[in-house]
């Protein structure tokens, strides 16, 4: 009976679907275990063999947990909103919802392209997903709840004192009773203080404007990454080297009124929570650095607007006081305040335009324009380039009253801290380099040294250790800690500073000028946002004729003919009916890509609940994700936002736990093995790799499907591939072959090195693909794909099959297993259980191969061995395991059969093969029971004919015996 993977796999995939084999229950006597993959964005390109790596690992673990008796939730869905679908719609004139649906379900798009479909591709690999809980973030029945969460955020504020979010109505009550002077809230800077009487006298419009300064989600003019080519704002991780990752368009910094979320309110909780979760230290450190907690002082430097002498005299004549501004600086080193040599503002800082002198205006404006083309990430990463411009203005030192020149430089970011730096070159390398670069120019003073017995002629002294402050008035002789404490006290005394804990983490911009995203449930009355009542959700994305911004620069929803809110009928109506009396304009921006992915794991818990995102009962049962597998590239994006939303929902009494994901594993990338051909420069002649030495050749990537496992190019397929290759000529090896070069690179369509799982499944079967991907190497490491290795794994499965079947059918018997049979089995039970718990899947596959080889050598066909072996293999190769289980006479799925129990006794050695040596040289071995005494061992060895032969009638002077180790006859 031959092993036929395609037939077997189709059979069992159909069985699982019809019987809902992997559907999890929301109430079960079994303990729960929730295993989750980061759900994919469904692109038209479909899956390549690198994509399923994490899914296979999570599936192995899920199946193992079912065998252990857990009620396992292992769901899958699609993160289906996003910029790529919108860009494809713009390019092809198709609706994003149509292309997204085809990408998921498969079919032919309007371009005539045959799309395999994510769902069909995933099903072919045999995952144990609970498809009854599938979610698509672009479906209205899903984003209805995303809109609901946005409304909860809008109607909440964060209390610093209690460290959690509360309903905005509670804040209103406080304002009504006692004003805001004593309110400890996370809010906008420079909120005006008012009494209860003042609050109660305010108009409703003014009250709303004040509340916007406290709400968890709010409108603000924010510095953003604006991409004119895409007509939208981009997140930092969507920009590469100053251009958009999608399309390669230039990105500039621009101020826009945007929705933002106060993730900064949760900075301390986000830091503390990292101590309670089982994540890799590298991911935790990424988040710690992104949150960026630092303790120091907020210092105010007074700066007067610079005016010409004529203007200044005019002001004096009229008795007009010069306009006074303050530059606020956060510093972790207030002890070095007497070392301030200059100040640097971010080019986007609000004060720049106010304080720049007429003489410096042109230079400053040119620099600002140039800087706007660089992303924040690029500016932060570029530590080599030194650039800046003097504003012409001076600030006043809070203690010495000396003038300090004010510069602008793009190494300072407007959104980090206060957007200003008090530069102490003697104690900071970047300030030191800046001061030296502009040394001798107007506005750059000589570097001040405020460290005793430290030479700064060559470099700054950045250490806090062994510091003794000098040339610093009342701080002289103090160390870092003493100096910091005293400096803060003095600043507070004169009203020009205070101690402060600062965070690098900034509030998250939540608006996107896109079409294909969640609509905000927001309409505007006199320019102020109003939330649509939750009973009227979802607010469904309207139809538009085109997905580009409007002619006057509004987002794509500005093209919608039906996009206004009727407050009488409580429904969306024609845009031209807006009268600002009962019908008002709706928000034109949409939510960012991370909105739907910031809570999706909770929707899986109760995916068909129409009234709430999940019931309290379902949330209480599943709690949070036990194991989460996905890419490390989401460390400071999705993973941070998810933790933020989870903590907020916990504060509001919805989420049952503080953290969403208990354990996180980042799978490594599967790399492609690119094939290269070599064209002689200036010709259409291609030289085999072995002949290129000394030749001037141009490497060209070629489709890997034209190359066999011996790196031989199919010349005819290559010539037919592209028109310019039709007339190509070839310089071959002596054996008449063209050998390509190979290089390990990212797997990408543009590199022609993509291998699809569909091809592997068709040729070798899904079980071979699953085993091979796990066999490639440790889960968390990057590893190259090499199709040549697959045949070995396929051969292993055929060898496994032959333990159960021969040409005539089933050959499993009821013979008692031998000692060696049991030893092979129980070694494997122990190894596989340990490996799965430790996520060492590659070594499990090795153990399977060892076990099958041993059992084959032992000619083992015993049911007592082969039944548990099928269960062991099941998490990795579930189709063949189901078939073997069925053929062994079982009528139910193998998926929930108890995992075999390891018995130590089968690995306990009862005999020992001793090396027998004569004068230290080993001559032969002898197997003896381990429980023999020295005397018994000596008696047996001395009587052995091989011993007698070596002694040749002599008597040894000494017999050295170490039980369980050695036997040595001396003399």
Short mmCIF file of C-alpha atoms in Angstrom, two decimals, residues 38-422:
data_model
loop_
_atom_site.label_atom_id
_atom_site.label_comp_id
_atom_site.label_asym_id
_atom_site.label_seq_id
_atom_site.Cartn_x
_atom_site.Cartn_y
_atom_site.Cartn_z
CA UNK A 38 -0.26 37.61 14.36
CA UNK A 39 -2.93 37.63 11.67
CA UNK A 40 -1.82 38.43 8.12
CA UNK A 41 -2.56 41.28 5.77
CA UNK A 42 -4.06 39.48 2.74
CA UNK A 43 -2.01 40.72 -0.21
CA UNK A 44 -2.68 39.59 -3.76
CA UNK A 45 0.76 37.97 -3.89
CA UNK A 46 -0.45 35.26 -1.50
CA UNK A 47 1.73 33.12 0.74
CA UNK A 48 5.30 32.06 0.13
CA UNK A 49 6.99 29.35 2.18
CA UNK A 50 8.35 31.91 4.65
CA UNK A 51 4.91 33.05 5.78
CA UNK A 52 3.65 29.77 7.35
CA UNK A 53 6.72 29.24 9.57
CA UNK A 54 5.13 30.78 12.67
CA UNK A 55 1.74 29.29 11.85
CA UNK A 56 3.20 25.77 11.66
CA UNK A 57 4.98 26.26 14.99
CA UNK A 58 1.81 27.51 16.69
CA UNK A 59 -0.14 24.65 15.13
CA UNK A 60 2.31 22.04 16.44
CA UNK A 61 1.98 23.59 19.89
CA UNK A 62 -1.84 23.82 19.68
CA UNK A 63 -2.18 20.18 18.62
CA UNK A 64 0.19 19.13 21.41
CA UNK A 65 -1.92 21.01 23.98
CA UNK A 66 -5.06 19.26 22.73
CA UNK A 67 -3.30 15.92 23.21
CA UNK A 68 -2.52 17.07 26.76
CA UNK A 69 -6.20 17.61 27.49
CA UNK A 70 -6.57 21.38 27.02
CA UNK A 71 -9.50 23.22 25.45
CA UNK A 72 -7.44 25.03 22.83
CA UNK A 73 -8.46 28.24 21.08
CA UNK A 74 -6.37 28.63 17.92
CA UNK A 75 -8.12 31.14 15.65
CA UNK A 76 -7.22 32.93 12.43
CA UNK A 77 -8.43 36.03 10.61
CA UNK A 78 -7.23 38.90 8.44
CA UNK A 79 -5.89 42.38 9.13
CA UNK A 80 -7.66 43.51 6.00
CA UNK A 81 -7.65 47.32 6.09
CA UNK A 82 -4.51 49.07 4.89
CA UNK A 83 -2.65 51.23 2.42
CA UNK A 84 -1.55 48.48 -0.04
CA UNK A 85 -5.15 47.61 -0.97
CA UNK A 86 -5.94 51.29 -1.46
CA UNK A 87 -2.90 51.86 -3.67
CA UNK A 88 -3.80 48.81 -5.76
CA UNK A 89 -7.32 50.19 -6.11
CA UNK A 90 -5.97 53.53 -7.33
CA UNK A 91 -3.69 51.80 -9.86
CA UNK A 92 -6.27 49.36 -11.24
CA UNK A 93 -9.59 51.09 -10.68
CA UNK A 94 -10.89 48.26 -8.50
CA UNK A 95 -12.70 48.60 -5.19
CA UNK A 96 -10.45 47.77 -2.20
CA UNK A 97 -13.19 45.63 -0.68
CA UNK A 98 -13.35 43.57 -3.88
CA UNK A 99 -9.61 42.99 -4.15
CA UNK A 100 -9.40 42.23 -0.42
CA UNK A 101 -12.18 39.66 -0.67
CA UNK A 102 -10.57 37.96 -3.70
CA UNK A 103 -7.19 37.94 -1.95
CA UNK A 104 -8.74 36.09 0.97
CA UNK A 105 -11.23 33.78 -0.77
CA UNK A 106 -9.47 33.34 -4.10
CA UNK A 107 -10.70 33.93 -7.62
CA UNK A 108 -9.99 36.19 -10.59
CA UNK A 109 -9.70 39.93 -10.11
CA UNK A 110 -10.72 42.57 -12.64
CA UNK A 111 -7.18 42.60 -13.98
CA UNK A 112 -7.64 38.97 -14.97
CA UNK A 113 -5.13 37.77 -12.38
CA UNK A 114 -5.77 34.36 -10.87
CA UNK A 115 -5.52 34.77 -7.07
CA UNK A 116 -4.95 31.61 -5.04
CA UNK A 117 -6.62 33.03 -1.93
CA UNK A 118 -5.16 33.02 1.58
CA UNK A 119 -7.87 30.77 3.00
CA UNK A 120 -7.33 28.02 0.43
CA UNK A 121 -3.56 28.23 0.81
CA UNK A 122 -3.81 27.99 4.60
CA UNK A 123 -6.24 25.07 4.44
CA UNK A 124 -3.86 23.10 2.21
CA UNK A 125 -1.21 23.18 4.96
CA UNK A 126 -3.56 21.49 7.42
CA UNK A 127 -3.76 24.04 10.24
CA UNK A 128 -6.00 23.31 13.21
CA UNK A 129 -7.55 26.80 13.14
CA UNK A 130 -11.01 27.35 14.56
CA UNK A 131 -12.36 28.92 11.37
CA UNK A 132 -15.79 29.42 12.93
CA UNK A 133 -14.29 32.45 14.69
CA UNK A 134 -12.64 34.07 11.65
CA UNK A 135 -12.46 37.89 11.74
CA UNK A 136 -11.79 40.43 9.00
CA UNK A 137 -11.02 43.90 10.33
CA UNK A 138 -12.59 45.52 7.24
CA UNK A 139 -16.00 43.92 7.81
CA UNK A 140 -18.56 46.33 9.33
CA UNK A 141 -19.59 43.73 11.91
CA UNK A 142 -16.00 43.88 13.18
CA UNK A 143 -15.14 47.57 12.89
CA UNK A 144 -18.44 48.45 14.56
CA UNK A 145 -16.66 47.46 17.76
CA UNK A 146 -13.45 49.30 16.83
CA UNK A 147 -15.60 52.43 16.50
CA UNK A 148 -17.17 51.65 19.87
CA UNK A 149 -13.75 51.44 21.53
CA UNK A 150 -12.81 54.80 19.97
CA UNK A 151 -15.91 56.33 21.58
CA UNK A 152 -14.93 54.85 24.96
CA UNK A 153 -11.51 56.47 24.63
CA UNK A 154 -13.08 59.82 23.69
CA UNK A 155 -15.34 59.63 26.75
CA UNK A 156 -12.48 58.93 29.16
CA UNK A 157 -9.67 60.77 30.97
CA UNK A 158 -6.63 59.49 32.86
CA UNK A 159 -6.15 60.21 36.57
CA UNK A 160 -2.46 60.38 37.52
CA UNK A 161 -3.24 59.99 41.20
CA UNK A 162 -5.10 56.69 40.82
CA UNK A 163 -3.14 55.62 37.74
CA UNK A 164 -6.09 54.61 35.58
CA UNK A 165 -8.71 55.88 33.15
CA UNK A 166 -12.18 57.02 34.22
CA UNK A 167 -15.33 58.22 32.49
CA UNK A 168 -15.22 61.89 31.44
CA UNK A 169 -18.47 62.50 33.34
CA UNK A 170 -16.56 62.02 36.60
CA UNK A 171 -14.15 64.78 35.57
CA UNK A 172 -17.06 67.07 34.73
CA UNK A 173 -18.44 66.51 38.25
CA UNK A 174 -15.07 67.51 39.74
CA UNK A 175 -15.00 70.68 37.61
CA UNK A 176 -18.54 71.55 38.69
CA UNK A 177 -17.71 71.11 42.38
CA UNK A 178 -14.12 72.39 42.69
CA UNK A 179 -12.67 73.49 39.36
CA UNK A 180 -9.47 71.98 37.97
CA UNK A 181 -6.71 73.37 40.20
CA UNK A 182 -6.28 70.15 42.16
CA UNK A 183 -7.01 67.70 39.33
CA UNK A 184 -4.06 65.39 38.64
CA UNK A 185 -4.76 64.40 35.05
CA UNK A 186 -2.86 63.55 31.91
CA UNK A 187 -3.81 66.45 29.68
CA UNK A 188 -2.54 69.05 27.23
CA UNK A 189 0.26 71.35 28.36
CA UNK A 190 -0.57 74.79 29.72
CA UNK A 191 -4.22 74.09 30.56
CA UNK A 192 -5.69 77.23 32.14
CA UNK A 193 -6.76 77.00 35.80
CA UNK A 194 -10.42 77.72 36.56
CA UNK A 195 -12.72 77.61 39.58
CA UNK A 196 -16.02 75.74 39.90
CA UNK A 197 -17.91 79.01 39.49
CA UNK A 198 -15.98 79.83 36.34
CA UNK A 199 -16.61 76.36 34.89
CA UNK A 200 -20.31 76.55 35.61
CA UNK A 201 -20.48 79.94 33.89
CA UNK A 202 -18.78 78.73 30.70
CA UNK A 203 -20.76 78.09 27.53
CA UNK A 204 -21.23 74.48 26.44
CA UNK A 205 -18.87 75.11 23.52
CA UNK A 206 -16.10 76.36 25.81
CA UNK A 207 -16.61 73.39 28.14
CA UNK A 208 -16.23 71.03 25.18
CA UNK A 209 -13.00 72.73 24.13
CA UNK A 210 -11.61 72.35 27.67
CA UNK A 211 -12.65 68.69 27.88
CA UNK A 212 -10.81 68.02 24.61
CA UNK A 213 -7.64 68.90 26.51
CA UNK A 214 -8.30 65.98 28.88
CA UNK A 215 -9.89 63.25 26.74
CA UNK A 216 -7.97 60.04 26.03
CA UNK A 217 -8.41 60.67 22.33
CA UNK A 218 -8.33 64.28 21.18
CA UNK A 219 -7.82 66.63 18.25
CA UNK A 220 -4.52 68.46 18.10
CA UNK A 221 -2.19 70.10 15.65
CA UNK A 222 0.54 67.53 15.38
CA UNK A 223 3.84 67.19 13.58
CA UNK A 224 3.33 64.25 11.18
CA UNK A 225 5.04 62.35 8.35
CA UNK A 226 3.16 63.66 5.29
CA UNK A 227 3.57 61.81 2.01
CA UNK A 228 2.24 63.96 -0.87
CA UNK A 229 2.66 61.10 -3.36
CA UNK A 230 0.30 58.88 -1.35
CA UNK A 231 -1.80 61.75 -0.04
CA UNK A 232 -1.63 60.49 3.54
CA UNK A 233 0.17 60.53 6.88
CA UNK A 234 2.59 57.65 7.47
CA UNK A 235 3.77 56.01 10.68
CA UNK A 236 7.52 55.94 11.31
CA UNK A 237 7.70 52.24 10.45
CA UNK A 238 6.16 52.95 7.02
CA UNK A 239 9.14 55.11 6.02
CA UNK A 240 12.51 53.82 4.81
CA UNK A 241 15.42 56.20 4.16
CA UNK A 242 13.16 59.23 3.98
CA UNK A 243 10.70 57.77 1.46
CA UNK A 244 7.49 55.77 1.81
CA UNK A 245 8.00 52.02 2.02
CA UNK A 246 5.00 51.72 -0.30
CA UNK A 247 5.87 53.34 -3.63
CA UNK A 248 9.11 55.08 -2.60
CA UNK A 249 7.57 58.58 -2.44
CA UNK A 250 9.27 61.48 -0.58
CA UNK A 251 8.02 62.14 2.96
CA UNK A 252 8.09 65.52 4.69
CA UNK A 253 7.33 66.74 8.19
CA UNK A 254 4.14 68.79 8.34
CA UNK A 255 1.75 70.13 10.97
CA UNK A 256 -1.83 68.89 10.64
CA UNK A 257 -4.89 68.70 12.86
CA UNK A 258 -5.14 65.03 13.73
CA UNK A 259 -6.83 62.68 16.12
CA UNK A 260 -4.31 61.49 18.70
CA UNK A 261 -4.41 59.03 21.59
CA UNK A 262 -2.82 59.57 24.99
CA UNK A 263 -0.75 56.39 25.04
CA UNK A 264 1.77 58.48 27.00
CA UNK A 265 -0.62 58.30 29.98
CA UNK A 266 0.18 54.59 30.21
CA UNK A 267 3.97 54.97 29.86
CA UNK A 268 4.79 53.84 33.41
CA UNK A 269 2.30 50.96 33.34
CA UNK A 270 3.63 49.85 29.96
CA UNK A 271 7.12 49.76 31.47
CA UNK A 272 6.10 47.97 34.66
CA UNK A 273 4.04 45.40 32.77
CA UNK A 274 7.14 44.16 30.96
CA UNK A 275 8.22 42.55 34.25
CA UNK A 276 5.16 40.32 34.27
CA UNK A 277 5.24 38.78 30.79
CA UNK A 278 7.32 36.02 29.22
CA UNK A 279 8.75 37.85 26.22
CA UNK A 280 12.28 37.88 24.83
CA UNK A 281 14.59 40.39 26.47
CA UNK A 282 15.32 42.00 23.10
CA UNK A 283 11.63 42.84 22.54
CA UNK A 284 11.26 44.12 26.09
CA UNK A 285 14.35 46.28 25.67
CA UNK A 286 12.98 47.69 22.40
CA UNK A 287 9.84 48.76 24.22
CA UNK A 288 11.78 50.16 27.19
CA UNK A 289 13.91 52.25 24.84
CA UNK A 290 10.85 53.40 22.89
CA UNK A 291 9.05 54.43 26.09
CA UNK A 292 12.32 56.02 27.22
CA UNK A 293 11.84 56.84 30.90
CA UNK A 294 14.24 59.41 32.27
CA UNK A 295 14.35 61.35 35.56
CA UNK A 296 15.61 64.93 35.72
CA UNK A 297 14.39 68.50 35.68
CA UNK A 298 12.27 70.82 33.54
CA UNK A 299 14.16 74.10 33.21
CA UNK A 300 12.89 77.46 31.88
CA UNK A 301 15.26 79.73 29.95
CA UNK A 302 13.94 83.22 29.28
CA UNK A 303 14.42 84.56 25.75
CA UNK A 304 13.41 88.01 24.48
CA UNK A 305 12.45 88.62 20.87
CA UNK A 306 15.37 90.14 18.96
CA UNK A 307 14.62 93.47 17.37
CA UNK A 308 16.62 95.95 15.40
CA UNK A 309 18.03 98.96 17.28
CA UNK A 310 15.48 101.26 15.62
CA UNK A 311 12.57 99.00 16.71
CA UNK A 312 14.01 98.65 20.19
CA UNK A 313 14.36 102.47 20.56
CA UNK A 314 10.77 102.87 19.34
CA UNK A 315 9.57 100.41 21.96
CA UNK A 316 11.51 102.29 24.63
CA UNK A 317 10.00 105.63 23.56
CA UNK A 318 6.50 104.17 23.69
CA UNK A 319 7.31 102.39 26.99
CA UNK A 320 6.54 99.01 25.34
CA UNK A 321 8.06 95.99 27.07
CA UNK A 322 9.81 93.53 24.75
CA UNK A 323 7.88 90.28 24.19
CA UNK A 324 9.15 87.58 26.53
CA UNK A 325 9.15 83.86 25.75
CA UNK A 326 10.51 80.86 27.59
CA UNK A 327 12.37 77.91 26.20
CA UNK A 328 11.51 74.86 28.29
CA UNK A 329 14.14 72.14 28.42
CA UNK A 330 14.03 68.71 30.00
CA UNK A 331 17.42 67.50 31.19
CA UNK A 332 18.59 64.42 33.04
CA UNK A 333 21.70 66.35 34.11
CA UNK A 334 20.58 69.51 35.96
CA UNK A 335 23.88 69.26 37.85
CA UNK A 336 25.62 70.47 34.66
CA UNK A 337 23.50 73.61 34.21
CA UNK A 338 26.49 75.94 34.60
CA UNK A 339 28.09 74.21 31.61
CA UNK A 340 25.39 75.32 29.14
CA UNK A 341 27.26 76.78 26.16
CA UNK A 342 24.40 77.07 23.66
CA UNK A 343 20.81 75.90 23.16
CA UNK A 344 19.33 73.95 20.25
CA UNK A 345 15.69 73.95 19.19
CA UNK A 346 14.06 71.48 16.84
CA UNK A 347 13.53 73.18 13.47
CA UNK A 348 9.76 72.70 13.93
CA UNK A 349 9.69 74.30 17.42
CA UNK A 350 6.94 76.92 17.79
CA UNK A 351 9.40 79.55 19.06
CA UNK A 352 11.71 79.43 16.04
CA UNK A 353 9.60 81.79 13.93
CA UNK A 354 9.13 84.18 16.88
CA UNK A 355 12.74 84.56 17.97
CA UNK A 356 14.67 84.34 14.68
CA UNK A 357 16.26 87.66 13.76
CA UNK A 358 15.75 89.35 10.40
CA UNK A 359 19.41 88.74 9.54
CA UNK A 360 19.07 84.99 10.13
CA UNK A 361 15.55 84.50 8.74
CA UNK A 362 16.54 83.33 5.23
CA UNK A 363 19.10 80.81 6.51
CA UNK A 364 16.71 79.47 9.13
CA UNK A 365 13.83 79.06 6.66
CA UNK A 366 16.05 77.29 4.13
CA UNK A 367 17.26 74.90 6.82
CA UNK A 368 13.69 74.17 7.98
CA UNK A 369 12.61 73.38 4.42
CA UNK A 370 15.54 71.00 3.98
CA UNK A 371 14.92 69.28 7.32
CA UNK A 372 11.22 68.70 6.57
CA UNK A 373 12.27 66.13 3.97
CA UNK A 374 13.94 63.89 6.58
CA UNK A 375 11.92 61.50 8.72
CA UNK A 376 12.27 61.50 12.49
CA UNK A 377 13.72 58.00 12.37
CA UNK A 378 16.35 59.09 9.87
CA UNK A 379 17.27 62.10 11.99
CA UNK A 380 17.56 60.00 15.13
CA UNK A 381 19.70 57.37 13.44
CA UNK A 382 22.07 59.78 11.69
CA UNK A 383 24.73 60.51 14.31
CA UNK A 384 27.45 61.43 11.81
CA UNK A 385 25.89 64.40 10.01
CA UNK A 386 26.21 67.70 11.86
CA UNK A 387 23.97 70.51 10.68
CA UNK A 388 22.30 73.55 12.20
CA UNK A 389 21.68 77.31 11.94
CA UNK A 390 21.99 80.13 14.47
CA UNK A 391 18.66 81.93 15.05
CA UNK A 392 20.30 85.18 16.07
CA UNK A 393 18.48 85.05 19.42
CA UNK A 394 19.87 84.54 22.91
CA UNK A 395 18.37 82.96 26.02
CA UNK A 396 19.19 83.99 29.56
CA UNK A 397 20.89 81.59 31.97
CA UNK A 398 18.58 81.17 35.01
CA UNK A 399 21.41 81.66 37.51
CA UNK A 400 24.23 83.65 35.87
CA UNK A 401 21.90 85.72 33.61
CA UNK A 402 24.52 85.36 30.85
CA UNK A 403 23.26 85.29 27.22
CA UNK A 404 23.18 81.81 25.63
CA UNK A 405 23.02 81.59 21.80
CA UNK A 406 19.97 79.73 20.44
CA UNK A 407 20.49 77.47 17.41
CA UNK A 408 18.26 75.08 15.54
CA UNK A 409 19.44 71.57 14.59
CA UNK A 410 17.66 68.51 13.20
CA UNK A 411 19.17 66.19 15.80
CA UNK A 412 16.56 67.69 18.15
CA UNK A 413 13.00 66.44 17.58
CA UNK A 414 9.93 68.57 18.24
CA UNK A 415 7.98 65.64 19.62
CA UNK A 416 10.63 64.37 22.02
CA UNK A 417 10.72 66.05 25.40
CA UNK A 418 10.14 69.75 24.86
CA UNK A 419 11.80 69.96 21.45
CA UNK A 420 14.70 71.90 22.95
CA UNK A 421 18.13 71.03 24.34
CA UNK A 422 20.38 72.88 26.77
#
